[in-house]
Amino acid sequence: MIKRFIRRVLGLEQKGPLRLPRDKHHLSRDQLSPGARKVCEVLAQHGFAAHVVGGAVRDLLLRLPPKDFDIATDARPEQVKPLFRRALLIGRRFRIVHVMIGAETVEVSTFRAAQPETEGTQARVQDEHGRVLRDNVFGTLEEDARRRDFSVNALYFEPATEEVIDYHGGLADLKKRTLRIIGDPETRFREDPVRMLRAVRLAAKLGLAIDAATRAPVKRLAPLLESVPPARLFDEMLKLLLSGHASACLRQLRDEGLHKGLLPLLDVILDQPLGERFVTLALAQTDARVLAGKPVSPAFLFAALLWHEVLAAWRAREKRGERSLVALDAAMDEVLELQCEKLAITRKLTATMREVWAMQPRFEQRSGQRALRLLEALRFRMGYDFLALRAASGEVAADLEAWWRAFQGADPDTRRAMLLPDTGAQKRRRRRRRKKPAAPVEPAA
Ligand code: ATP
Ligand code: MG
């Protein structure tokens, strides 16, 4: 009897949800964003259920600042949209509504069911590995809780009553600092292999340990990531890299064998001492910036992650006799092509990555107009930061970085004085180029 009571209190018994009234938790509606509060108010005024759910409830309970607010409701998307002046219906896999309130976007989703549909209907479609391809089955609050990924992500907060509703022992797991998947781990990871990446990211970000049963099948199921569309992997990878815990996440991804489907080249890179040092420094620097609230550039980060692979391909081509700059260009193509098959880095990012990479040999030129021109390059600052990382990892001489640091901070006169004399090789090259158009060759008689 007592045992049962304890299980009930801990939320282990699935006899209805655990409902925690306002005086049993520290969460109040004042902690919600104005947008989230407004959306819930409007939905409730129209007789609909409205709960804050997911990351926001979890983070507030952990006394962390939430990233965004997700609302779950029993109103259908087409019922939600007309209630707000600025609202958009989005999503293909799940239809949800984005409500814009001031500068904030609040995501409103209708309760969804987790069970496969009865045969013959097309609302839920799975592939041969069990991955859910389409899923638009509306359901109850209870069903909505069951289809969520982790117990700590299935906590609902109702602003009207300030009650926390817990169907899957999320509160107890938060207390134990455990990340546990809801339901059978293998089935849930097969439905959506990205959940394995989410587990790693959330555990690192929240300082939770992944529950043993949740973790058990991950290594075996890691290859399922290959069936996930590269664009979705890119989104998830970006979240992971910008979480402020990229170093810890990447280490764990590698331990679980999850990196193979994401950054196929990472193993190779981390196996070379210089490469490992470079990536480790880049991630540590990124984490420090994120945690200090400073902006970080995803392009810089991906450029860093792949640099030693570019470097290896570049050197190999040079050895085969290709001209240095041509070889670098081809090496960049080669690496990006291979990488984007798995994880689709967006074009905008790859363009910047190329600029940063292509700028690196230009830092070797410390004489004449070239050095001055490089200062004017659009991505100079990013390129220089990249050079600094290369110097810190021991790949290039520290005095090269020091020179560029001093050069960019100097006034025009000092800069001119700093320029190194043109080397013979450069002079010869320039003279040859100048001569070309000036001396037309007479046709042989
Ligand atoms: P954060 O926003 O801090 O990265 P989050 O948990 O809020 O973390 P979102 O991607 O915003 O992550 O998702 C919101 C909620 O939707 C989650 O808390 C979870 O309940 C549910 N969810 C998200 N992705 C999945 C998934 N792949 N499978 C099942 N439920 C998911
Ligand atoms: Mg969220």
XYZ file of C-alpha atoms and ligand atoms in Angstrom:
477
model
C 0.000 0.000 0.000
C 2.772 2.416 1.024
C 4.857 1.211 -1.907
C 1.995 1.940 -4.225
C 1.543 5.370 -2.713
C 5.229 6.146 -3.226
C 5.099 4.892 -6.810
C 2.069 7.064 -7.358
C 3.769 10.127 -5.907
C 6.852 9.475 -8.004
C 4.603 9.187 -11.021
C 5.725 5.648 -11.795
C 2.227 4.287 -11.830
C 0.343 5.119 -14.975
C -3.048 5.448 -13.324
C -3.896 8.807 -14.800
C -1.475 11.677 -14.660
C 0.168 13.202 -11.655
C -1.329 16.661 -11.183
C 0.757 19.055 -9.188
C -1.125 22.116 -7.908
C 0.490 25.540 -7.753
C 1.759 25.191 -4.178
C 3.663 21.979 -5.009
C 5.987 23.468 -7.639
C 7.727 26.765 -8.262
C 6.370 27.460 -11.733
C 4.020 30.426 -12.155
C 2.344 31.954 -15.185
C 4.446 35.108 -14.689
C 7.476 33.147 -15.835
C 5.958 32.596 -19.268
C 6.755 34.882 -22.151
C 4.082 37.506 -22.927
C 3.360 35.701 -26.214
C 2.860 32.301 -24.604
C 0.587 33.820 -21.962
C -1.466 35.649 -24.551
C -1.890 32.595 -26.794
C -3.063 30.447 -23.875
C -5.451 33.160 -22.708
C -7.048 33.535 -26.139
C -7.398 29.766 -26.614
C -8.970 29.400 -23.154
C -11.371 32.292 -23.830
C -12.621 30.353 -26.832
C -13.186 27.232 -24.765
C -10.075 25.340 -25.853
C -7.510 23.606 -23.678
C -4.137 25.370 -23.675
C -0.965 24.055 -22.084
C 2.647 25.066 -22.245
C 4.590 21.915 -22.986
C 8.023 20.563 -23.815
C 11.309 22.354 -23.404
C 9.882 25.462 -21.760
C 8.228 23.636 -18.840
C 11.262 21.400 -18.430
C 13.718 24.298 -18.470
C 11.672 26.452 -16.087
C 11.427 23.554 -13.642
C 15.217 23.244 -13.862
C 15.428 27.024 -13.357
C 16.982 27.480 -16.782
C 15.825 30.161 -19.234
C 13.576 28.566 -21.876
C 14.578 28.953 -25.510
C 11.046 29.149 -26.855
C 7.504 28.311 -25.846
C 5.435 25.519 -27.324
C 1.705 25.357 -26.706
C -0.428 22.229 -26.954
C -4.169 22.558 -27.472
C -7.247 20.562 -28.425
C -8.105 23.196 -31.052
C -7.391 22.089 -34.644
C -4.862 24.157 -36.608
C -7.621 25.679 -38.723
C -9.467 26.674 -35.536
C -6.352 28.244 -34.029
C -5.323 30.367 -36.989
C -8.351 32.719 -37.165
C -8.032 33.571 -33.467
C -4.854 35.542 -34.107
C -4.037 38.450 -36.349
C -0.627 37.141 -37.353
C -0.637 33.368 -37.609
C 0.730 30.913 -40.155
C -0.135 27.280 -40.797
C 3.118 25.419 -41.314
C 4.635 21.954 -41.462
C 4.195 19.013 -43.743
C 4.860 16.140 -41.419
C 2.812 17.725 -38.638
C 0.618 20.722 -39.228
C 1.182 23.390 -36.603
C 0.430 27.081 -36.241
C 3.029 29.768 -35.708
C 1.489 32.691 -33.868
C 3.477 35.921 -33.989
C 3.032 38.213 -31.000
C 5.327 41.226 -31.102
C 8.773 39.895 -31.915
C 7.940 36.473 -30.515
C 6.793 33.363 -32.393
C 4.787 30.873 -30.384
C 4.356 27.386 -31.773
C 0.869 25.979 -31.284
C 0.259 22.305 -31.979
C -2.878 20.272 -31.681
C -2.803 17.227 -29.363
C -1.521 14.335 -31.392
C -1.950 10.602 -31.014
C 1.038 8.312 -30.894
C -0.458 4.960 -31.888
C -0.347 3.747 -35.442
C -3.581 4.416 -37.235
C -6.088 1.680 -37.833
C -5.344 -0.082 -41.068
C -6.467 1.489 -44.252
C -6.073 5.135 -43.230
C -3.229 7.238 -44.505
C -2.748 9.566 -41.544
C 0.384 7.799 -40.346
C 2.955 6.333 -42.697
C 6.102 4.421 -41.723
C 9.098 3.224 -43.711
C 10.570 -0.274 -43.593
C 12.682 0.530 -40.497
C 9.689 1.810 -38.560
C 10.444 5.476 -39.207
C 7.324 7.626 -39.153
C 7.095 9.572 -42.386
C 3.780 11.306 -41.952
C 1.694 11.668 -38.850
C -1.336 13.872 -38.575
C -3.528 11.984 -36.156
C -5.136 14.279 -33.657
C -5.627 12.937 -30.161
C -6.181 13.677 -26.499
C -3.832 15.275 -23.998
C -2.927 11.811 -22.735
C -2.091 10.605 -26.243
C -0.136 13.742 -26.917
C 1.998 13.039 -23.846
C 2.686 9.476 -25.005
C 4.009 10.469 -28.420
C 6.554 12.915 -26.971
C 10.152 11.769 -26.813
C 11.383 11.978 -23.216
C 9.507 11.982 -19.908
C 10.951 15.399 -19.008
C 9.623 16.753 -22.314
C 6.091 15.539 -21.620
C 5.258 17.900 -18.771
C 2.318 20.246 -19.279
C 1.699 23.520 -17.514
C -1.729 25.057 -17.637
C -1.490 28.819 -17.155
C -5.182 29.136 -16.174
C -4.810 26.821 -13.137
C -1.006 26.912 -12.817
C -1.079 23.132 -12.533
C 1.718 20.869 -13.792
C 0.475 17.655 -15.417
C 2.816 14.682 -15.626
C 1.835 11.426 -17.370
C 5.208 9.727 -17.581
C 7.150 10.423 -14.419
C 8.918 13.443 -15.860
C 8.978 15.269 -12.528
C 10.618 12.319 -10.791
C 13.119 11.999 -13.634
C 13.957 15.679 -13.359
C 14.617 15.198 -9.658
C 16.811 12.181 -10.407
C 18.407 14.121 -13.267
C 17.632 11.358 -15.713
C 16.717 11.529 -19.373
C 14.368 8.667 -20.136
C 12.538 7.927 -23.343
C 8.813 7.294 -23.124
C 7.806 3.747 -24.053
C 10.015 1.068 -25.591
C 13.354 2.668 -26.492
C 13.995 0.647 -29.640
C 10.528 1.289 -31.085
C 10.750 5.003 -30.312
C 14.217 5.345 -31.871
C 13.107 3.430 -34.947
C 10.093 5.733 -35.342
C 12.444 8.687 -35.382
C 16.212 8.084 -35.232
C 16.811 11.812 -34.624
C 15.638 11.126 -31.058
C 19.056 9.540 -30.476
C 20.716 12.853 -31.282
C 18.197 14.730 -29.179
C 19.024 12.446 -26.253
C 22.706 13.315 -26.492
C 22.055 17.039 -26.898
C 19.478 17.352 -24.124
C 21.504 15.268 -21.676
C 24.551 17.476 -22.224
C 22.604 20.726 -22.173
C 20.582 19.906 -19.077
C 23.234 17.949 -17.223
C 21.055 14.817 -17.152
C 22.297 11.246 -17.371
C 20.745 9.133 -20.114
C 18.838 6.309 -18.462
C 20.496 2.900 -19.012
C 17.528 1.292 -20.801
C 17.155 4.339 -23.058
C 20.835 4.223 -23.943
C 21.129 0.478 -24.419
C 19.957 0.159 -28.061
C 21.557 3.380 -29.342
C 24.864 1.960 -30.591
C 23.058 -0.778 -32.468
C 20.505 1.584 -33.971
C 22.974 4.356 -34.860
C 23.084 3.336 -38.567
C 19.380 4.253 -38.821
C 20.451 7.884 -38.993
C 21.360 7.168 -42.589
C 17.684 7.023 -43.491
C 16.999 10.505 -42.112
C 16.859 13.299 -44.707
C 20.187 15.231 -44.755
C 18.402 18.566 -44.251
C 16.811 17.402 -40.989
C 20.163 16.086 -39.774
C 21.684 19.443 -40.546
C 19.055 21.232 -38.422
C 19.638 18.907 -35.522
C 23.395 19.088 -35.823
C 23.222 22.870 -35.797
C 21.169 22.809 -32.593
C 23.727 20.501 -31.108
C 26.712 22.586 -32.104
C 25.109 25.788 -30.863
C 23.856 24.294 -27.600
C 26.794 25.629 -25.600
C 27.813 22.024 -24.992
C 29.171 21.087 -28.388
C 32.373 19.550 -27.012
C 30.541 17.234 -24.636
C 27.943 16.381 -27.293
C 30.479 15.477 -29.942
C 32.420 13.304 -27.547
C 29.238 11.473 -26.631
C 28.149 11.160 -30.267
C 31.461 9.531 -30.978
C 31.173 7.196 -27.970
C 27.756 6.072 -29.184
C 28.824 5.725 -32.809
C 26.282 8.368 -33.809
C 28.726 10.667 -35.573
C 29.181 8.345 -38.539
C 25.930 9.361 -40.138
C 26.563 13.046 -39.472
C 30.180 13.898 -39.881
C 31.601 10.845 -41.598
C 34.994 12.488 -41.608
C 35.166 13.183 -37.922
C 36.872 9.907 -37.047
C 39.628 10.563 -39.523
C 40.104 14.095 -38.256
C 40.122 13.200 -34.589
C 42.646 10.467 -35.214
C 45.334 12.965 -36.185
C 46.703 14.827 -33.152
C 46.683 18.198 -34.932
C 43.175 17.670 -36.234
C 41.896 16.671 -32.839
C 43.516 19.675 -31.207
C 42.038 21.988 -33.802
C 38.480 20.634 -33.491
C 38.684 20.563 -29.701
C 39.798 24.186 -29.589
C 37.109 25.271 -32.055
C 34.365 23.603 -30.041
C 35.635 24.904 -26.711
C 35.749 28.416 -28.134
C 32.209 28.058 -29.511
C 30.829 26.761 -26.227
C 32.430 29.615 -24.315
C 30.881 32.152 -26.712
C 27.417 30.587 -26.568
C 27.469 30.438 -22.780
C 28.578 34.083 -22.639
C 25.649 35.034 -24.881
C 27.908 36.049 -27.779
C 26.964 35.231 -31.369
C 28.681 32.344 -33.112
C 28.842 31.641 -36.793
C 27.694 28.184 -37.875
C 29.756 28.602 -41.056
C 32.906 29.129 -39.016
C 32.118 26.078 -36.940
C 31.516 23.771 -39.894
C 34.578 25.202 -41.623
C 36.574 24.265 -38.521
C 35.098 20.786 -38.255
C 36.066 19.959 -41.823
C 39.315 21.903 -42.138
C 41.725 19.059 -41.541
C 39.943 16.975 -44.128
C 40.280 19.826 -46.631
C 43.908 20.153 -45.636
C 44.579 16.451 -46.243
C 42.862 16.486 -49.642
C 44.681 19.703 -50.582
C 48.124 18.301 -49.696
C 47.395 15.057 -51.558
C 46.521 16.983 -54.708
C 49.614 19.165 -54.421
C 51.719 16.029 -54.146
C 50.170 14.793 -57.370
C 51.473 17.965 -58.991
C 48.352 20.162 -59.030
C 48.941 23.891 -58.619
C 48.400 24.948 -55.023
C 45.327 27.169 -55.389
C 43.675 24.901 -57.930
C 44.316 21.988 -55.587
C 42.725 23.825 -52.656
C 39.656 24.639 -54.697
C 39.230 21.031 -55.762
C 39.854 19.798 -52.212
C 37.046 22.039 -50.917
C 34.666 20.620 -53.554
C 35.654 17.093 -52.717
C 35.119 17.422 -48.972
C 31.854 19.358 -49.211
C 30.394 16.957 -51.711
C 31.120 13.945 -49.547
C 29.886 15.675 -46.405
C 26.651 17.031 -47.839
C 25.479 13.597 -48.916
C 24.946 12.801 -45.246
C 24.279 16.131 -43.683
C 23.096 18.874 -45.958
C 24.974 22.020 -44.955
C 23.032 24.876 -46.532
C 24.446 26.654 -49.585
C 24.690 29.907 -47.723
C 26.965 28.293 -45.174
C 29.109 26.404 -47.669
C 29.730 29.640 -49.570
C 31.081 31.285 -46.417
C 33.069 28.180 -45.486
C 34.762 28.306 -48.863
C 35.616 31.976 -48.427
C 37.199 31.299 -45.056
C 39.178 28.323 -46.334
C 40.270 30.048 -49.529
C 41.546 32.997 -47.524
C 44.025 30.891 -45.562
C 46.863 30.730 -48.114
C 46.481 34.477 -48.614
C 47.640 35.033 -45.038
C 51.053 33.766 -46.084
C 51.498 36.911 -48.197
C 52.779 39.661 -45.967
C 54.194 41.942 -48.623
C 52.918 44.689 -50.891
C 49.348 45.345 -51.931
C 48.223 41.788 -51.298
C 48.338 42.045 -47.526
C 46.541 45.392 -47.635
C 43.918 44.024 -50.013
C 43.255 41.044 -47.769
C 42.339 43.416 -44.949
C 39.502 44.687 -47.148
C 38.065 41.229 -47.817
C 34.445 40.815 -46.763
C 35.138 37.911 -44.424
C 38.522 39.099 -43.236
C 37.618 38.935 -39.564
C 36.311 35.391 -39.822
C 39.290 34.344 -41.889
C 41.652 35.857 -39.346
C 39.865 34.150 -36.422
C 40.303 30.914 -38.336
C 43.998 31.614 -38.763
C 44.228 32.269 -35.022
C 42.695 28.867 -34.360
C 45.179 27.244 -36.715
C 48.020 28.961 -34.889
C 46.669 27.981 -31.470
C 46.509 24.345 -32.556
C 50.112 24.450 -33.764
C 49.307 24.092 -37.458
C 50.854 27.421 -38.479
C 53.549 29.510 -36.814
C 52.371 31.691 -33.957
C 54.255 34.692 -35.372
C 52.135 34.650 -38.541
C 49.000 35.129 -36.443
C 50.727 37.701 -34.242
C 51.760 39.671 -37.335
C 48.198 39.763 -38.680
C 46.834 40.721 -35.284
C 49.227 43.658 -35.091
C 48.766 44.547 -38.760
C 44.999 44.904 -38.612
C 45.187 47.011 -35.442
C 47.874 49.350 -36.777
C 47.483 52.787 -38.407
C 48.216 53.114 -42.174
C 51.838 54.264 -41.719
C 52.704 51.478 -39.312
C 51.032 49.000 -41.649
C 53.197 50.115 -44.553
C 56.274 49.832 -42.358
C 55.254 46.334 -41.321
C 55.015 44.981 -44.868
C 57.753 42.499 -45.669
C 59.907 43.051 -48.740
C 58.705 41.326 -51.895
C 60.461 38.031 -52.317
C 62.263 37.233 -55.549
C 59.710 34.614 -56.518
C 56.842 37.071 -56.282
C 58.710 39.693 -58.282
C 59.509 37.231 -61.032
C 55.901 36.101 -61.219
C 54.603 39.617 -61.455
C 57.098 40.623 -64.094
C 56.199 37.643 -66.209
C 52.529 38.433 -65.996
C 53.060 42.064 -66.929
C 55.130 41.139 -69.938
C 52.591 38.835 -71.495
C 50.156 41.250 -73.172
C 52.948 43.666 -74.038
C 54.927 41.288 -76.232
C 52.839 39.765 -79.011
C 54.687 36.926 -80.639
C 55.426 37.392 -84.287
C 54.111 34.532 -86.367
C 56.920 32.362 -87.531
C 57.788 33.006 -91.127
P 14.956 22.940 -26.986
O 13.913 23.815 -27.590
O 15.487 23.403 -25.687
O 16.008 22.563 -27.937
P 12.767 21.113 -26.830
O 12.578 19.855 -26.041
O 11.839 22.227 -26.576
O 14.270 21.550 -26.612
P 11.812 21.217 -29.503
O 12.465 20.740 -30.745
O 11.504 22.649 -29.327
O 12.754 20.726 -28.335
O 10.516 20.337 -29.309
C 9.453 20.683 -28.444
C 8.822 19.423 -27.858
O 8.296 18.609 -28.896
C 9.781 18.521 -27.106
O 9.961 18.922 -25.785
C 9.111 17.185 -27.214
O 8.062 17.059 -26.302
C 8.504 17.235 -28.597
N 9.406 16.671 -29.607
C 10.335 17.330 -30.339
N 10.979 16.520 -31.183
C 10.444 15.299 -30.986
C 10.672 14.024 -31.563
N 11.590 13.860 -32.491
N 9.915 12.997 -31.120
C 8.971 13.167 -30.173
N 8.723 14.331 -29.606
C 9.430 15.392 -29.978
Mg 11.651 24.094 -27.675
